[in-house]
Amino acid sequence: MSTHSSYVEVAAAPAARYALPVPADARRALAAGWLALAIGALLASGVFSILLVLSRAPYVKDVFPLVDFFRVALVVHVDLSVLVWFSAFAGLLWSLHGAPRLLWLGWAGLAGATAATLAMCAAPFVDSGAALMSNYIPVLDGSLFLRALVLFGVSCALVVGRALAVAPRVGTRPDGPAALRFGLNAAAISAAVALLAFAWSYAAVPAGIERKSYFEVLFWGGGHVLQFTWTLLMFAAWLWLAEAVGARSPLSPRIAILLFAIALASVFATPLIYLAYDVVSVQHYRMQTWLMRIGGGLAIVPFAAAIAFALIKAPTPSTATAPLRSALLWSLALFGAGGLIGLAISGSNVKIPAHYHGSIVGVTLAFMGLVYYLLPRMGFGRPQGRLARLQPALYGGGQLLHIAGLLWSGGYGVQRKMAGGEQVLRSTEQIAAMGLMGLGGLLAVAGGILFAVVVLRSVWTSSTSRS
């Protein structure tokens, strides 16, 4: 009888809850600081992205003299919308879910990252230097921007160091929260390896090589590892958001931890590549590329399939969960589109930005949805209403049109990193494709600004209600 009773208890146990509590101590204030930096970076990147879209859209590009500014704006836009936004969101999560120790390191990292971000935004108008479109982290080859980039890297090192030092234990009998903690810890380890790779490349890159090649080599290895970091954080956000909208993932905590570990395992091949091949060798370049293609894809399909399956069986969302569900759906769609487009890349054309825009925006939408979830738990107002429900669809749909236009244009040979007359849009198809790109880009910019409006309105609502 007792055996049967215990069996019934196990069988009736609810599925693992993939959620973490938000602490009510000083860690919440530190996380709020990182949220402010993240929102500020997105707003600033939106300003620069407007200039980008105008400088490439048909007809408009001939009216505004933005061609010379295109690459400068592109550098700052990419660094703000990817490097700063993602790093700030990682800082937010690591601040909330580490032990309440060494907070001064977190505050020092936040202060340095904020000062560096302000300097990056000012650099184009003060001391821009040449715009060098190195992969992962493009740069303005001027003293202000480069010093800002160094300060940002040092600040991130402080944050990552603290995240590792205060990382919460997972335990020997993992549940849903333990799986999320493992994912956040894995992302911190990946970020530490990325910083090591940047430092290793800096020490190993030959002196005197051409400046664009110098920065390409400097950021190639660490940039690849950073993609694993953002992907690990996105996986955690997917599990978290699915649980929040009532979509119970079929992944057990042990399987989720296994998938996190598989995604992390590839990161440890990076030092081996550095030991085996010189940083300027073709082999080093190719091995980093293959590492991301093969190692990065092993965990993506199971995670995405599990979340998609859970969403199909999920209940109808309430007004409170509708923005979360929308962000999760669009995240899956954009990240999947980016992966599929990657299989169609051939040559150096705008199919390449179509690929990475899909993947990056997939990560961004997951982070946006998690911000909506965390806001009321951090003491702010709950994002709700028509704007909150519309925002993920506007941003995701605009980006889908944007990458569709780029993919279409790439089929006609339109080259990447070109603007204005340099694009040489001769045919009606090329003009129509880039017009679609421009329309989608403007809608996405509107969606990004709307996200900031929704967040700021939630913060303002909570502050006025307290007063």
Coordinates of C-alpha atoms in Angstrom, one line a residue:
M1 CA 0.0 0.0 0.0
S2 CA 2.8 2.4 0.9
T3 CA 4.6 1.6 -2.3
H4 CA 1.5 2.4 -4.4
S5 CA 1.0 5.6 -2.4
S6 CA 4.5 6.9 -3.1
Y7 CA 4.2 6.0 -6.8
V8 CA 1.0 8.2 -7.0
E9 CA 2.8 11.1 -5.4
V10 CA 5.6 11.0 -7.9
A11 CA 3.3 10.5 -10.8
A12 CA 1.1 13.5 -9.8
A13 CA 4.0 15.8 -9.1
P14 CA 3.9 19.0 -11.2
A15 CA 6.4 19.6 -14.0
A16 CA 9.6 21.4 -13.0
R17 CA 9.1 25.1 -12.5
Y18 CA 11.8 26.9 -14.5
A19 CA 11.8 30.2 -12.5
L20 CA 14.1 31.9 -10.0
P21 CA 13.1 34.2 -7.2
V22 CA 14.1 37.9 -7.3
P23 CA 15.9 38.9 -4.1
A24 CA 14.7 42.0 -2.1
D25 CA 18.1 43.1 -1.0
A26 CA 20.8 45.3 -2.5
R27 CA 21.2 43.0 -5.4
R28 CA 18.0 44.4 -6.8
A29 CA 19.3 47.9 -6.9
L30 CA 22.4 46.8 -8.8
A31 CA 20.2 44.9 -11.3
A32 CA 18.1 48.0 -11.8
G33 CA 21.3 49.9 -12.7
W34 CA 22.2 47.3 -15.3
L35 CA 18.6 47.5 -16.7
A36 CA 19.0 51.3 -17.0
L37 CA 22.2 50.9 -19.0
A38 CA 20.6 48.2 -21.2
I39 CA 17.6 50.5 -22.0
G40 CA 19.8 53.5 -22.6
A41 CA 22.0 51.5 -25.0
L42 CA 19.0 50.3 -27.0
L43 CA 17.6 53.9 -27.2
A44 CA 21.0 55.2 -28.4
S45 CA 21.4 52.4 -30.9
G46 CA 17.9 53.2 -32.3
V47 CA 19.0 56.7 -33.1
F48 CA 22.0 55.4 -35.0
S49 CA 20.0 52.7 -36.7
I50 CA 17.6 55.4 -38.1
L51 CA 20.6 56.9 -39.9
L52 CA 21.6 53.5 -41.1
V53 CA 18.3 52.7 -42.7
L54 CA 18.0 56.1 -44.3
S55 CA 21.5 55.8 -45.8
R56 CA 20.6 52.5 -47.5
A57 CA 16.9 52.9 -48.5
P58 CA 16.2 53.7 -52.2
Y59 CA 15.6 57.4 -53.1
V60 CA 15.9 58.6 -49.5
K61 CA 19.6 57.8 -49.5
D62 CA 20.1 60.3 -52.4
V63 CA 18.4 63.1 -50.4
F64 CA 20.3 62.8 -47.2
P65 CA 24.1 63.1 -47.3
L66 CA 24.7 60.2 -45.0
V67 CA 27.0 58.0 -47.0
D68 CA 30.2 59.1 -45.3
F69 CA 28.5 58.7 -41.9
F70 CA 27.1 55.2 -42.7
R71 CA 30.1 53.2 -41.4
V72 CA 30.6 55.4 -38.4
A73 CA 26.9 55.0 -37.5
L74 CA 27.0 51.2 -38.2
V75 CA 30.0 50.7 -35.8
V76 CA 28.2 52.5 -32.9
H77 CA 24.9 50.9 -33.6
V78 CA 26.3 47.4 -33.6
D79 CA 28.3 47.9 -30.5
L80 CA 25.4 49.4 -28.6
S81 CA 22.7 47.0 -29.8
V82 CA 24.8 43.9 -29.3
L83 CA 27.8 44.3 -27.1
V84 CA 26.5 46.8 -24.6
W85 CA 22.8 45.6 -24.5
F86 CA 23.7 41.9 -24.2
S87 CA 26.4 42.6 -21.6
A88 CA 24.2 44.8 -19.6
F89 CA 21.4 42.2 -19.6
A90 CA 23.9 39.5 -18.5
G91 CA 25.0 41.9 -15.7
L92 CA 21.4 42.2 -14.6
L93 CA 20.9 38.4 -14.4
W94 CA 24.2 37.7 -12.6
S95 CA 23.5 40.5 -10.2
L96 CA 20.1 39.1 -9.2
H97 CA 21.1 35.4 -8.9
G98 CA 24.5 35.4 -7.3
A99 CA 25.2 35.4 -3.6
P100 CA 24.9 38.9 -2.0
R101 CA 28.7 39.3 -1.7
L102 CA 31.3 41.5 -3.5
L103 CA 28.6 43.9 -4.6
W104 CA 31.2 46.7 -4.9
L105 CA 32.7 44.8 -7.9
G106 CA 29.3 44.8 -9.5
W107 CA 28.9 48.6 -8.9
A108 CA 32.4 49.3 -10.1
G109 CA 31.7 47.3 -13.3
L110 CA 28.4 49.1 -13.8
A111 CA 30.0 52.5 -13.4
G112 CA 32.8 51.7 -15.8
A113 CA 30.5 50.2 -18.4
T114 CA 28.2 53.2 -18.2
A115 CA 31.1 55.7 -18.7
A116 CA 32.4 53.6 -21.6
T117 CA 29.0 53.6 -23.3
L118 CA 28.6 57.3 -23.0
A119 CA 32.1 57.7 -24.5
M120 CA 31.2 55.4 -27.4
C121 CA 28.2 57.5 -28.2
A122 CA 30.2 60.7 -28.1
A123 CA 33.1 59.4 -30.2
P124 CA 31.5 59.9 -33.7
F125 CA 31.1 63.6 -32.9
V126 CA 34.3 64.2 -31.0
D127 CA 37.1 61.9 -32.3
S128 CA 35.6 59.3 -34.6
G129 CA 38.7 58.0 -36.4
A130 CA 38.3 55.6 -39.3
A131 CA 35.4 53.1 -39.1
L132 CA 36.8 49.6 -39.3
M133 CA 34.2 46.9 -39.8
S134 CA 35.8 44.1 -37.9
N135 CA 33.6 41.2 -37.2
Y136 CA 31.8 40.9 -33.8
I137 CA 33.2 44.2 -32.5
P138 CA 33.6 46.9 -35.1
V139 CA 35.6 49.9 -34.0
L140 CA 36.2 53.6 -34.7
D141 CA 40.0 53.9 -34.8
G142 CA 40.2 57.0 -32.7
S143 CA 41.6 57.4 -29.2
L144 CA 38.3 58.1 -27.4
F145 CA 36.4 55.1 -28.8
L146 CA 39.3 52.7 -28.3
R147 CA 39.8 53.8 -24.7
A148 CA 36.1 53.4 -24.1
L149 CA 36.2 49.9 -25.5
V150 CA 39.1 49.0 -23.2
L151 CA 37.2 50.5 -20.2
F152 CA 34.1 48.5 -21.2
G153 CA 36.2 45.3 -21.4
V154 CA 37.8 45.8 -18.0
S155 CA 34.3 46.6 -16.5
C156 CA 32.9 43.4 -17.9
A157 CA 35.9 41.5 -16.5
L158 CA 34.9 42.8 -13.0
V159 CA 31.3 41.7 -13.5
V160 CA 32.2 38.3 -14.8
G161 CA 34.8 37.8 -12.0
R162 CA 32.1 38.6 -9.4
A163 CA 29.6 36.3 -11.2
L164 CA 32.0 33.4 -10.9
A165 CA 33.0 34.2 -7.4
V166 CA 29.4 34.3 -6.1
A167 CA 27.9 31.7 -8.4
P168 CA 25.1 29.8 -6.7
R169 CA 25.4 26.0 -6.3
V170 CA 23.3 23.7 -8.4
G171 CA 23.1 20.7 -6.1
T172 CA 23.1 17.0 -6.7
R173 CA 19.3 16.6 -7.2
P174 CA 18.6 19.4 -9.7
D175 CA 15.1 20.9 -10.1
G176 CA 14.0 23.7 -12.5
P177 CA 15.6 26.6 -10.6
A178 CA 18.8 24.6 -10.4
A179 CA 18.8 24.1 -14.1
L180 CA 18.4 27.9 -14.7
R181 CA 21.2 28.6 -12.2
F182 CA 23.4 26.1 -14.1
G183 CA 22.7 28.0 -17.3
L184 CA 23.5 31.4 -15.8
N185 CA 26.7 29.9 -14.3
A186 CA 27.6 28.4 -17.7
A187 CA 27.2 31.7 -19.4
A188 CA 29.5 33.4 -16.9
I189 CA 32.2 30.7 -17.6
S190 CA 31.7 31.2 -21.3
A191 CA 32.1 35.0 -20.9
A192 CA 35.4 34.4 -18.9
V193 CA 36.7 32.2 -21.7
A194 CA 35.8 35.0 -24.2
L195 CA 37.7 37.6 -22.2
L196 CA 40.7 35.1 -22.0
A197 CA 40.6 34.8 -25.8
F198 CA 40.5 38.6 -26.3
A199 CA 43.6 38.9 -24.0
W200 CA 45.4 36.0 -25.7
S201 CA 44.8 37.5 -29.2
Y202 CA 46.0 40.9 -28.0
A203 CA 49.2 39.3 -26.7
A204 CA 49.7 37.2 -29.8
V205 CA 48.7 39.4 -32.7
P206 CA 51.8 40.6 -34.6
A207 CA 52.8 44.2 -34.4
G208 CA 52.7 46.3 -37.5
I209 CA 49.9 44.6 -39.4
E210 CA 47.2 46.7 -41.2
R211 CA 44.7 48.2 -38.8
K212 CA 41.6 46.4 -40.1
S213 CA 43.4 43.1 -40.0
Y214 CA 44.6 43.8 -36.5
F215 CA 41.1 44.3 -35.1
E216 CA 39.8 41.4 -37.1
V217 CA 42.3 39.1 -35.5
L218 CA 41.9 40.7 -32.1
F219 CA 38.2 40.1 -31.9
W220 CA 37.8 36.9 -33.9
G221 CA 38.3 34.2 -31.3
G222 CA 36.7 36.0 -28.3
G223 CA 33.8 37.1 -30.6
H224 CA 33.0 33.5 -31.4
V225 CA 32.9 32.5 -27.8
L226 CA 30.6 35.5 -26.9
Q227 CA 28.0 34.0 -29.2
F228 CA 28.0 30.9 -26.9
T229 CA 27.5 33.2 -24.0
W230 CA 24.5 35.0 -25.5
T231 CA 23.0 31.7 -26.6
L232 CA 23.3 30.2 -23.2
L233 CA 21.5 33.2 -21.7
M234 CA 18.8 32.9 -24.4
F235 CA 18.2 29.2 -23.5
A236 CA 17.7 30.2 -19.9
A237 CA 15.3 33.0 -21.0
W238 CA 13.3 30.5 -23.2
L239 CA 12.8 28.1 -20.3
W240 CA 11.9 30.9 -17.9
L241 CA 9.4 32.6 -20.3
A242 CA 7.8 29.3 -21.3
E243 CA 7.1 28.5 -17.6
A244 CA 5.8 32.1 -17.1
V245 CA 3.1 31.7 -19.8
G246 CA 2.1 28.2 -18.7
A247 CA 3.9 26.3 -21.4
R248 CA 5.4 23.5 -19.4
S249 CA 8.6 22.4 -21.2
P250 CA 8.9 18.6 -21.8
L251 CA 12.6 18.9 -20.8
S252 CA 13.4 17.6 -17.4
P253 CA 15.9 19.6 -15.3
R254 CA 18.6 17.0 -15.8
I255 CA 18.1 17.1 -19.6
A256 CA 18.1 20.9 -19.6
I257 CA 21.4 20.9 -17.6
L258 CA 22.8 18.4 -20.1
L259 CA 21.9 20.6 -23.0
F260 CA 23.5 23.7 -21.2
A261 CA 26.6 21.6 -20.6
I262 CA 26.8 20.5 -24.3
A263 CA 26.5 24.2 -25.4
L264 CA 29.2 25.1 -22.9
A265 CA 31.6 22.2 -23.7
S266 CA 32.5 23.6 -27.1
V267 CA 33.8 26.8 -25.4
F268 CA 36.7 24.8 -23.9
A269 CA 38.0 24.0 -27.3
T270 CA 39.0 27.6 -27.7
P271 CA 42.2 27.5 -25.7
L272 CA 43.2 24.3 -27.7
I273 CA 42.8 26.2 -30.9
Y274 CA 45.0 29.0 -29.6
L275 CA 47.6 26.5 -28.6
A276 CA 47.5 24.7 -31.9
Y277 CA 47.4 27.5 -34.4
D278 CA 48.8 31.0 -34.7
V279 CA 46.1 33.7 -34.4
V280 CA 46.8 35.0 -37.9
S281 CA 46.7 31.5 -39.5
V282 CA 43.9 30.3 -41.8
Q283 CA 43.5 27.3 -39.6
H284 CA 42.8 29.4 -36.5
Y285 CA 40.2 31.3 -38.5
R286 CA 38.5 28.2 -39.8
M287 CA 38.5 26.2 -36.6
Q288 CA 36.8 29.0 -34.7
T289 CA 34.1 29.1 -37.5
W290 CA 33.6 25.4 -37.4
L291 CA 33.5 25.4 -33.6
M292 CA 30.6 27.8 -33.7
R293 CA 28.8 26.0 -36.5
I294 CA 29.0 22.5 -35.0
G295 CA 29.3 23.0 -31.3
G296 CA 26.8 25.9 -31.2
G297 CA 24.1 23.9 -33.1
L298 CA 24.1 20.8 -31.0
A299 CA 21.9 22.2 -28.2
I300 CA 19.8 24.7 -30.2
V301 CA 17.5 22.3 -32.0
P302 CA 16.4 20.3 -28.8
F303 CA 15.9 23.5 -26.8
A304 CA 13.9 25.2 -29.6
A305 CA 11.9 22.1 -30.4
A306 CA 11.0 21.6 -26.7
I307 CA 9.9 25.2 -26.3
A308 CA 7.9 25.2 -29.5
F309 CA 6.1 22.0 -28.5
A310 CA 5.3 23.5 -25.1
L311 CA 3.9 26.6 -26.7
I312 CA 1.6 24.6 -28.9
K313 CA 0.0 22.9 -25.8
A314 CA 0.0 26.1 -23.7
P315 CA -3.2 27.7 -22.5
T316 CA -4.6 30.9 -24.0
P317 CA -2.4 33.8 -22.6
S318 CA -3.9 36.3 -20.2
T319 CA -3.4 40.0 -20.5
A320 CA -0.4 39.8 -18.2
T321 CA 1.3 36.9 -20.1
A322 CA 0.4 38.0 -23.6
P323 CA 3.6 40.2 -24.1
L324 CA 5.7 37.4 -22.7
R325 CA 4.3 34.8 -25.1
S326 CA 4.6 37.1 -28.0
A327 CA 8.2 37.8 -27.2
L328 CA 9.0 34.1 -26.9
L329 CA 7.2 33.2 -30.2
W330 CA 9.0 35.9 -32.1
S331 CA 12.3 35.0 -30.5
L332 CA 12.0 31.4 -31.7
A333 CA 10.9 32.6 -35.2
L334 CA 13.7 35.1 -35.7
F335 CA 16.4 32.9 -34.3
G336 CA 15.3 30.0 -36.5
A337 CA 15.1 32.2 -39.5
G338 CA 18.7 33.4 -38.9
G339 CA 19.9 29.8 -38.6
L340 CA 18.2 28.8 -41.9
I341 CA 19.5 31.8 -43.7
G342 CA 23.0 30.9 -42.5
L343 CA 22.8 27.7 -44.6
A344 CA 22.1 29.8 -47.8
I345 CA 25.2 32.1 -47.4
S346 CA 27.6 32.2 -50.4
G347 CA 29.9 35.0 -51.0
S348 CA 30.1 38.4 -49.2
N349 CA 26.7 39.9 -49.7
V350 CA 23.8 41.1 -47.6
K351 CA 22.7 37.5 -46.9
I352 CA 25.3 37.6 -44.1
P353 CA 23.7 40.5 -42.2
A354 CA 20.4 38.8 -42.8
H355 CA 21.7 35.7 -41.0
Y356 CA 23.2 37.5 -38.0
H357 CA 20.3 40.0 -37.7
G358 CA 17.9 37.0 -37.4
S359 CA 20.0 35.3 -34.7
I360 CA 20.8 38.5 -32.8
V361 CA 17.2 39.7 -32.8
G362 CA 16.1 36.2 -31.6
V363 CA 18.3 36.7 -28.6
T364 CA 17.2 40.3 -28.1
L365 CA 13.5 39.3 -28.1
A366 CA 14.1 36.6 -25.5
F367 CA 15.8 39.2 -23.3
M368 CA 13.0 41.7 -23.9
G369 CA 10.4 39.2 -22.8
L370 CA 12.4 38.4 -19.7
V371 CA 12.6 42.1 -18.9
Y372 CA 8.8 42.3 -19.0
Y373 CA 8.6 39.3 -16.6
L374 CA 11.2 40.7 -14.2
L375 CA 10.0 44.3 -14.0
P376 CA 7.1 43.7 -11.5
R377 CA 9.3 41.3 -9.5
M378 CA 11.9 44.0 -9.2
G379 CA 9.4 46.4 -7.7
F380 CA 8.3 48.2 -10.9
G381 CA 5.0 48.2 -12.6
R382 CA 3.8 45.3 -14.8
P383 CA 4.0 45.9 -18.6
Q384 CA 0.5 45.6 -19.9
G385 CA -1.9 47.1 -22.3
R386 CA -2.0 47.4 -26.1
L387 CA 1.5 48.8 -26.4
A388 CA 3.1 45.9 -24.4
R389 CA 1.2 43.3 -26.5
L390 CA 2.1 45.1 -29.8
Q391 CA 5.8 45.7 -29.1
P392 CA 7.2 42.2 -29.7
A393 CA 5.2 41.7 -32.9
L394 CA 6.2 45.2 -34.2
Y395 CA 9.9 44.6 -33.4
G396 CA 10.0 41.0 -34.5
G397 CA 7.8 41.5 -37.6
G398 CA 9.8 44.5 -38.7
Q399 CA 13.1 42.6 -38.3
L400 CA 11.6 39.7 -40.3
L401 CA 10.8 42.1 -43.2
H402 CA 14.3 43.6 -42.7
I403 CA 16.1 40.3 -43.1
A404 CA 13.7 39.2 -45.9
G405 CA 14.7 42.2 -47.9
L406 CA 18.4 41.6 -47.2
L407 CA 18.0 37.9 -48.2
W408 CA 16.2 38.9 -51.4
S409 CA 18.9 41.5 -52.1
G410 CA 21.7 39.1 -51.5
G411 CA 20.2 36.9 -54.2
Y412 CA 20.8 39.7 -56.6
G413 CA 24.4 40.3 -55.4
V414 CA 23.9 43.5 -53.3
Q415 CA 27.1 43.7 -51.2
R416 CA 27.2 44.1 -47.5
K417 CA 28.5 47.1 -45.6
M418 CA 27.7 49.4 -48.5
A419 CA 25.5 52.5 -48.5
G420 CA 24.2 55.2 -50.9
G421 CA 25.5 55.0 -54.4
E422 CA 28.0 52.3 -53.4
Q423 CA 25.2 49.8 -53.4
V424 CA 24.7 50.1 -57.2
L425 CA 21.0 49.3 -57.2
R426 CA 20.3 48.8 -60.9
S427 CA 17.3 46.5 -61.3
T428 CA 13.8 47.0 -60.1
E429 CA 14.1 43.8 -58.0
Q430 CA 17.2 45.2 -56.2
I431 CA 15.4 48.4 -55.4
A432 CA 12.2 46.6 -54.3
A433 CA 14.3 44.3 -52.1
M434 CA 16.2 47.0 -50.4
G435 CA 13.0 49.0 -50.1
L436 CA 11.5 46.1 -48.1
M437 CA 14.7 46.1 -46.0
G438 CA 14.3 49.8 -45.3
L439 CA 10.6 49.5 -44.4
G440 CA 11.3 46.5 -42.1
G441 CA 14.2 48.3 -40.5
L442 CA 12.1 51.4 -39.7
L443 CA 9.4 49.2 -38.2
A444 CA 12.0 47.4 -36.1
V445 CA 13.4 50.7 -34.9
A446 CA 9.9 51.7 -33.9
G447 CA 9.5 48.4 -32.0
G448 CA 12.8 48.9 -30.2
I449 CA 11.8 52.4 -29.1
L450 CA 8.4 51.1 -28.1
F451 CA 10.1 48.6 -25.9
A452 CA 12.0 51.4 -24.1
V453 CA 8.7 53.3 -23.8
V454 CA 6.9 50.3 -22.2
V455 CA 9.7 49.7 -19.7
L456 CA 10.0 53.4 -18.8
R457 CA 6.3 53.7 -18.4
S458 CA 6.3 50.7 -16.0
V459 CA 9.1 52.3 -14.0
W460 CA 7.3 55.6 -13.9
T461 CA 4.0 54.0 -12.9
S462 CA 5.7 52.3 -9.9
S463 CA 7.5 55.5 -8.8
T464 CA 4.3 57.6 -9.0
S465 CA 2.3 55.0 -7.1
R466 CA 4.9 54.9 -4.3
S467 CA 4.9 58.7 -4.0

